[in-house]
Amino acid sequence: MNRMEKIFEEMCRRGEKILVCYFPLCDTLLEDQVEWAGHYFENGTTVLEMGLPYENPCLDGKTVQESMQRALSNYTVDDAFEVIKSLRKAYPDNILQIMTYFEIIDKMGISEFARKCAESDVDAVLSPNIPEDKIGELDQALNSKNIFNLRFSPYHLNEAAEKDLVENAKGYIFQQAVDGATGMQKTVSPQVGKNARRLKELGIQTPVLGGFGISDGGQAKEVCSMGTDGVIVGSAVISAIQNGNGKEFIKSLREALV
């Protein structure tokens, strides 16, 4: 059984919420990436969402864009996969998930990308901008290696997205909480709850997590109160690390979900 599936089932039985935190691979902000991954897990992170650095992160806000620029100033995507291997060696029982733009996968080739993921022993991949005509191919390549190809549920949920989620959602569903790019927001849209309820009405058992724009523990708690099974926090984690309180911030997110 995939680690993600196993751990999520255990958390569901205990009534615990899932916390996914973005981990900026190769960002020079993290002096020791293995040590920092430990800080994430020790302070309550369920899933380490490892972002592969990309030169044109158009779906991300300024914080993640600058993070990727720092990473690419010194490292390559191949270097990032080597970091993932070191993280897996250090944390054999924790959930490691890749977040990547499809352009990286396409340049590498889907088969080669899947091979690298398996070699690094990751549990799941999320590529929010994958073209519809490539999803099936990536599904097949990753599924053959027991790696989940996670689904991104758009802010404006439509019939085509619903059909795909019903048929193919595994691991967790990333429910877009902001109508636009990532980045910290002042409020949480009620659309998150509306979409989460809709997905559950369709009979989907895969956990639905709200992400994009969650700025603090209060908003994380609010998103969960709308009916999601957890939250995904990205830019706010990077900003907290920059401000010197990354560990405390992650812990505050976990405490808010209790």
Short mmCIF file of C-alpha atoms in Angstrom, two decimals:
data_model
loop_
_atom_site.label_atom_id
_atom_site.label_comp_id
_atom_site.label_asym_id
_atom_site.label_seq_id
_atom_site.Cartn_x
_atom_site.Cartn_y
_atom_site.Cartn_z
CA MET A 1 0.00 0.00 0.00
CA ASN A 2 1.19 3.51 -0.86
CA ARG A 3 2.40 5.40 2.26
CA MET A 4 0.00 8.25 1.55
CA GLU A 5 -3.00 5.95 1.39
CA LYS A 6 -1.98 4.08 4.55
CA ILE A 7 -1.29 7.17 6.66
CA PHE A 8 -4.43 8.98 5.46
CA GLU A 9 -6.61 6.00 6.36
CA GLU A 10 -5.10 5.92 9.85
CA MET A 11 -5.66 9.67 10.28
CA CYS A 12 -9.24 9.40 9.08
CA ARG A 13 -9.97 6.73 11.67
CA ARG A 14 -8.56 9.02 14.37
CA GLY A 15 -10.46 12.03 13.05
CA GLU A 16 -7.27 13.97 12.31
CA LYS A 17 -6.89 16.62 9.62
CA ILE A 18 -4.19 16.39 6.94
CA LEU A 19 -1.54 19.13 6.76
CA VAL A 20 0.39 19.48 3.50
CA CYS A 21 3.25 22.00 3.61
CA TYR A 22 5.23 23.21 0.63
CA PHE A 23 8.95 22.43 0.72
CA PRO A 24 11.05 24.52 -1.72
CA LEU A 25 13.61 22.05 -3.06
CA CYS A 26 17.10 23.52 -3.49
CA ASP A 27 16.05 26.96 -2.22
CA THR A 28 19.18 28.43 -0.65
CA LEU A 29 16.92 29.64 2.15
CA LEU A 30 17.17 26.09 3.53
CA GLU A 31 20.81 25.62 4.47
CA ASP A 32 20.35 21.94 5.34
CA GLN A 33 17.40 20.49 3.45
CA VAL A 34 17.38 17.14 5.26
CA GLU A 35 17.36 18.90 8.61
CA TRP A 36 14.62 21.26 7.50
CA ALA A 37 12.43 18.39 6.31
CA GLY A 38 12.75 17.03 9.83
CA HIS A 39 11.54 20.34 11.24
CA TYR A 40 8.47 20.11 8.97
CA PHE A 41 7.60 16.61 10.15
CA GLU A 42 8.41 17.23 13.82
CA ASN A 43 6.01 20.18 13.89
CA GLY A 44 3.04 18.38 12.40
CA THR A 45 3.39 18.25 8.63
CA THR A 46 1.67 15.19 7.16
CA VAL A 47 2.86 15.57 3.56
CA LEU A 48 6.07 17.22 2.42
CA GLU A 49 5.03 18.85 -0.84
CA MET A 50 8.38 19.20 -2.61
CA GLY A 51 8.40 21.85 -5.32
CA LEU A 52 10.67 21.19 -8.30
CA PRO A 53 12.22 24.54 -9.30
CA TYR A 54 11.00 25.92 -12.64
CA GLU A 55 11.94 29.10 -14.46
CA ASN A 56 8.38 30.19 -15.29
CA PRO A 57 6.10 29.35 -12.33
CA CYS A 58 3.10 31.24 -13.72
CA LEU A 59 0.55 29.73 -11.31
CA ASP A 60 2.54 30.84 -8.28
CA GLY A 61 2.76 34.17 -6.54
CA LYS A 62 5.84 36.27 -5.86
CA THR A 63 7.03 34.29 -2.82
CA VAL A 64 7.25 30.95 -4.64
CA GLN A 65 8.58 32.58 -7.80
CA GLU A 66 11.46 34.14 -5.89
CA SER A 67 12.09 30.83 -4.11
CA MET A 68 12.44 29.03 -7.42
CA GLN A 69 14.76 31.73 -8.74
CA ARG A 70 17.03 31.22 -5.73
CA ALA A 71 17.01 27.47 -6.33
CA LEU A 72 17.79 27.71 -10.04
CA SER A 73 20.63 30.15 -9.42
CA ASN A 74 22.60 27.26 -7.92
CA TYR A 75 20.88 23.98 -8.76
CA THR A 76 19.10 21.98 -11.48
CA VAL A 77 16.06 19.70 -11.50
CA ASP A 78 18.42 16.72 -11.45
CA ASP A 79 19.96 18.12 -8.27
CA ALA A 80 16.46 18.37 -6.80
CA PHE A 81 15.89 14.66 -7.40
CA GLU A 82 19.14 13.91 -5.58
CA VAL A 83 17.85 15.92 -2.63
CA ILE A 84 14.63 13.89 -2.67
CA LYS A 85 16.66 10.69 -2.46
CA SER A 86 18.45 12.04 0.60
CA LEU A 87 15.12 12.99 2.18
CA ARG A 88 13.72 9.51 1.60
CA LYS A 89 16.79 7.92 3.14
CA ALA A 90 16.39 10.13 6.22
CA TYR A 91 12.60 9.77 6.49
CA PRO A 92 11.65 6.31 5.19
CA ASP A 93 8.14 6.31 6.68
CA ASN A 94 7.00 9.86 5.86
CA ILE A 95 5.00 11.04 2.87
CA LEU A 96 7.05 12.72 0.14
CA GLN A 97 5.14 14.30 -2.74
CA ILE A 98 6.38 16.19 -5.78
CA MET A 99 4.71 19.39 -7.01
CA THR A 100 5.79 20.28 -10.52
CA TYR A 101 4.89 22.22 -13.62
CA PHE A 102 4.15 19.92 -16.54
CA GLU A 103 6.83 21.57 -18.67
CA ILE A 104 9.45 19.84 -16.51
CA ILE A 105 7.79 16.45 -17.05
CA ASP A 106 7.38 17.06 -20.77
CA LYS A 107 11.00 18.08 -21.26
CA MET A 108 12.19 15.00 -19.40
CA GLY A 109 9.66 12.66 -20.99
CA ILE A 110 6.82 11.06 -19.03
CA SER A 111 8.47 7.63 -18.80
CA GLU A 112 11.78 9.06 -17.64
CA PHE A 113 10.04 11.33 -15.14
CA ALA A 114 8.15 8.37 -13.69
CA ARG A 115 11.40 6.42 -13.49
CA LYS A 116 13.09 9.22 -11.56
CA CYS A 117 10.12 9.47 -9.20
CA ALA A 118 10.26 5.74 -8.50
CA GLU A 119 14.02 5.84 -8.06
CA SER A 120 13.55 8.62 -5.51
CA ASP A 121 10.74 6.64 -3.82
CA VAL A 122 8.15 9.42 -3.79
CA ASP A 123 4.53 8.68 -2.94
CA ALA A 124 2.69 11.08 -5.22
CA VAL A 125 2.99 13.78 -7.88
CA LEU A 126 0.84 16.82 -8.56
CA SER A 127 1.12 18.76 -11.81
CA PRO A 128 -1.65 21.38 -11.76
CA ASN A 129 -1.11 22.55 -15.36
CA ILE A 130 -0.97 19.18 -17.09
CA PRO A 131 -2.84 19.17 -20.44
CA GLU A 132 -5.95 16.99 -20.55
CA ASP A 133 -4.51 14.83 -23.34
CA LYS A 134 -1.49 13.92 -21.19
CA ILE A 135 -3.21 13.01 -17.92
CA GLY A 136 -3.92 9.41 -18.89
CA GLU A 137 -0.34 8.80 -19.98
CA LEU A 138 1.03 10.18 -16.72
CA ASP A 139 -1.57 8.16 -14.77
CA GLN A 140 -0.38 4.97 -16.41
CA ALA A 141 3.33 5.71 -15.96
CA LEU A 142 3.00 6.61 -12.27
CA ASN A 143 0.39 4.02 -11.33
CA SER A 144 2.65 1.26 -12.66
CA LYS A 145 5.14 2.31 -10.00
CA ASN A 146 2.58 2.68 -7.17
CA ILE A 147 2.82 6.48 -7.26
CA PHE A 148 -0.36 8.57 -7.13
CA ASN A 149 -1.02 11.13 -9.84
CA LEU A 150 -2.89 13.64 -7.69
CA ARG A 151 -5.74 15.72 -9.01
CA PHE A 152 -6.20 19.49 -8.89
CA SER A 153 -9.82 20.58 -8.49
CA PRO A 154 -10.41 24.04 -10.00
CA TYR A 155 -12.01 26.92 -8.14
CA HIS A 156 -14.76 26.93 -10.77
CA LEU A 157 -15.61 23.24 -10.63
CA ASN A 158 -17.12 21.94 -13.87
CA GLU A 159 -18.63 18.73 -15.19
CA ALA A 160 -15.46 17.55 -16.92
CA ALA A 161 -13.41 18.02 -13.75
CA GLU A 162 -16.05 16.25 -11.68
CA LYS A 163 -16.03 13.25 -14.03
CA ASP A 164 -12.26 12.96 -13.91
CA LEU A 165 -12.19 13.25 -10.11
CA VAL A 166 -14.86 10.58 -9.67
CA GLU A 167 -12.99 8.17 -11.94
CA ASN A 168 -9.37 8.89 -11.11
CA ALA A 169 -8.80 10.75 -7.82
CA LYS A 170 -6.25 9.01 -5.57
CA GLY A 171 -4.23 10.18 -2.59
CA TYR A 172 -5.85 13.58 -2.12
CA ILE A 173 -7.62 16.25 -4.14
CA PHE A 174 -6.07 19.72 -4.15
CA GLN A 175 -9.10 22.01 -4.03
CA GLN A 176 -8.16 25.45 -5.31
CA ALA A 177 -9.18 28.01 -2.70
CA VAL A 178 -8.28 31.14 -4.67
CA ASP A 179 -9.47 32.19 -8.11
CA GLY A 180 -6.01 32.99 -9.43
CA ALA A 181 -2.34 32.52 -8.52
CA THR A 182 -0.98 31.38 -5.18
CA GLY A 183 0.03 33.75 -2.43
CA MET A 184 -1.23 34.70 1.00
CA GLN A 185 -4.79 36.02 1.13
CA LYS A 186 -6.73 38.02 3.73
CA THR A 187 -9.91 35.96 3.52
CA VAL A 188 -11.06 32.45 2.65
CA SER A 189 -13.66 32.01 -0.08
CA PRO A 190 -16.81 30.03 0.78
CA GLN A 191 -16.42 28.45 -2.67
CA VAL A 192 -13.98 26.01 -1.04
CA GLY A 193 -16.72 24.56 1.12
CA LYS A 194 -19.20 24.51 -1.76
CA ASN A 195 -16.78 22.53 -3.91
CA ALA A 196 -15.80 20.15 -1.09
CA ARG A 197 -19.47 19.37 -0.43
CA ARG A 198 -20.08 18.82 -4.13
CA LEU A 199 -17.20 16.34 -4.42
CA LYS A 200 -18.44 14.38 -1.43
CA GLU A 201 -21.99 14.38 -2.84
CA LEU A 202 -20.54 12.69 -5.92
CA GLY A 203 -19.40 9.84 -3.68
CA ILE A 204 -15.70 10.69 -3.78
CA GLN A 205 -13.92 9.20 -0.75
CA THR A 206 -10.49 10.64 -1.57
CA PRO A 207 -9.61 13.39 0.96
CA VAL A 208 -10.32 16.93 -0.25
CA LEU A 209 -7.78 19.51 0.89
CA GLY A 210 -8.07 23.27 0.50
CA GLY A 211 -5.03 25.10 -0.82
CA PHE A 212 -3.82 28.37 -2.41
CA GLY A 213 -3.75 31.50 -0.30
CA ILE A 214 -3.95 30.07 3.23
CA SER A 215 -2.00 32.52 5.38
CA ASP A 216 -2.24 31.30 8.97
CA GLY A 217 -3.73 28.86 11.44
CA GLY A 218 -7.01 30.74 11.64
CA GLN A 219 -7.60 30.40 7.91
CA ALA A 220 -6.50 26.77 7.98
CA LYS A 221 -9.09 26.05 10.66
CA GLU A 222 -11.74 27.95 8.71
CA VAL A 223 -11.08 25.94 5.55
CA CYS A 224 -11.45 22.69 7.49
CA SER A 225 -14.65 23.94 9.11
CA MET A 226 -16.08 24.24 5.60
CA GLY A 227 -15.87 20.48 5.19
CA THR A 228 -12.40 19.80 3.84
CA ASP A 229 -10.22 17.00 5.17
CA GLY A 230 -7.20 19.23 5.61
CA VAL A 231 -5.21 22.07 4.12
CA ILE A 232 -2.24 22.81 1.89
CA VAL A 233 -0.02 25.76 2.80
CA GLY A 234 2.73 27.07 0.55
CA SER A 235 3.79 30.70 0.34
CA ALA A 236 3.10 31.38 4.01
CA VAL A 237 5.52 28.63 5.05
CA ILE A 238 8.31 30.07 2.90
CA SER A 239 7.65 33.56 4.26
CA ALA A 240 7.77 32.26 7.84
CA ILE A 241 11.11 30.57 7.19
CA GLN A 242 12.41 33.83 5.74
CA ASN A 243 11.24 35.62 8.88
CA GLY A 244 13.00 33.13 11.14
CA ASN A 245 9.90 31.47 12.59
CA GLY A 246 9.28 28.63 10.15
CA LYS A 247 9.18 25.83 12.72
CA GLU A 248 6.82 27.79 14.98
CA PHE A 249 4.55 28.64 12.07
CA ILE A 250 4.19 25.03 10.95
CA LYS A 251 3.45 24.01 14.53
CA SER A 252 0.76 26.71 14.73
CA LEU A 253 -0.91 25.30 11.63
CA ARG A 254 -1.03 21.82 13.14
CA GLU A 255 -2.38 23.14 16.46
CA ALA A 256 -5.12 25.01 14.60
CA LEU A 257 -6.31 21.77 13.02
CA VAL A 258 -6.76 19.90 16.31
#
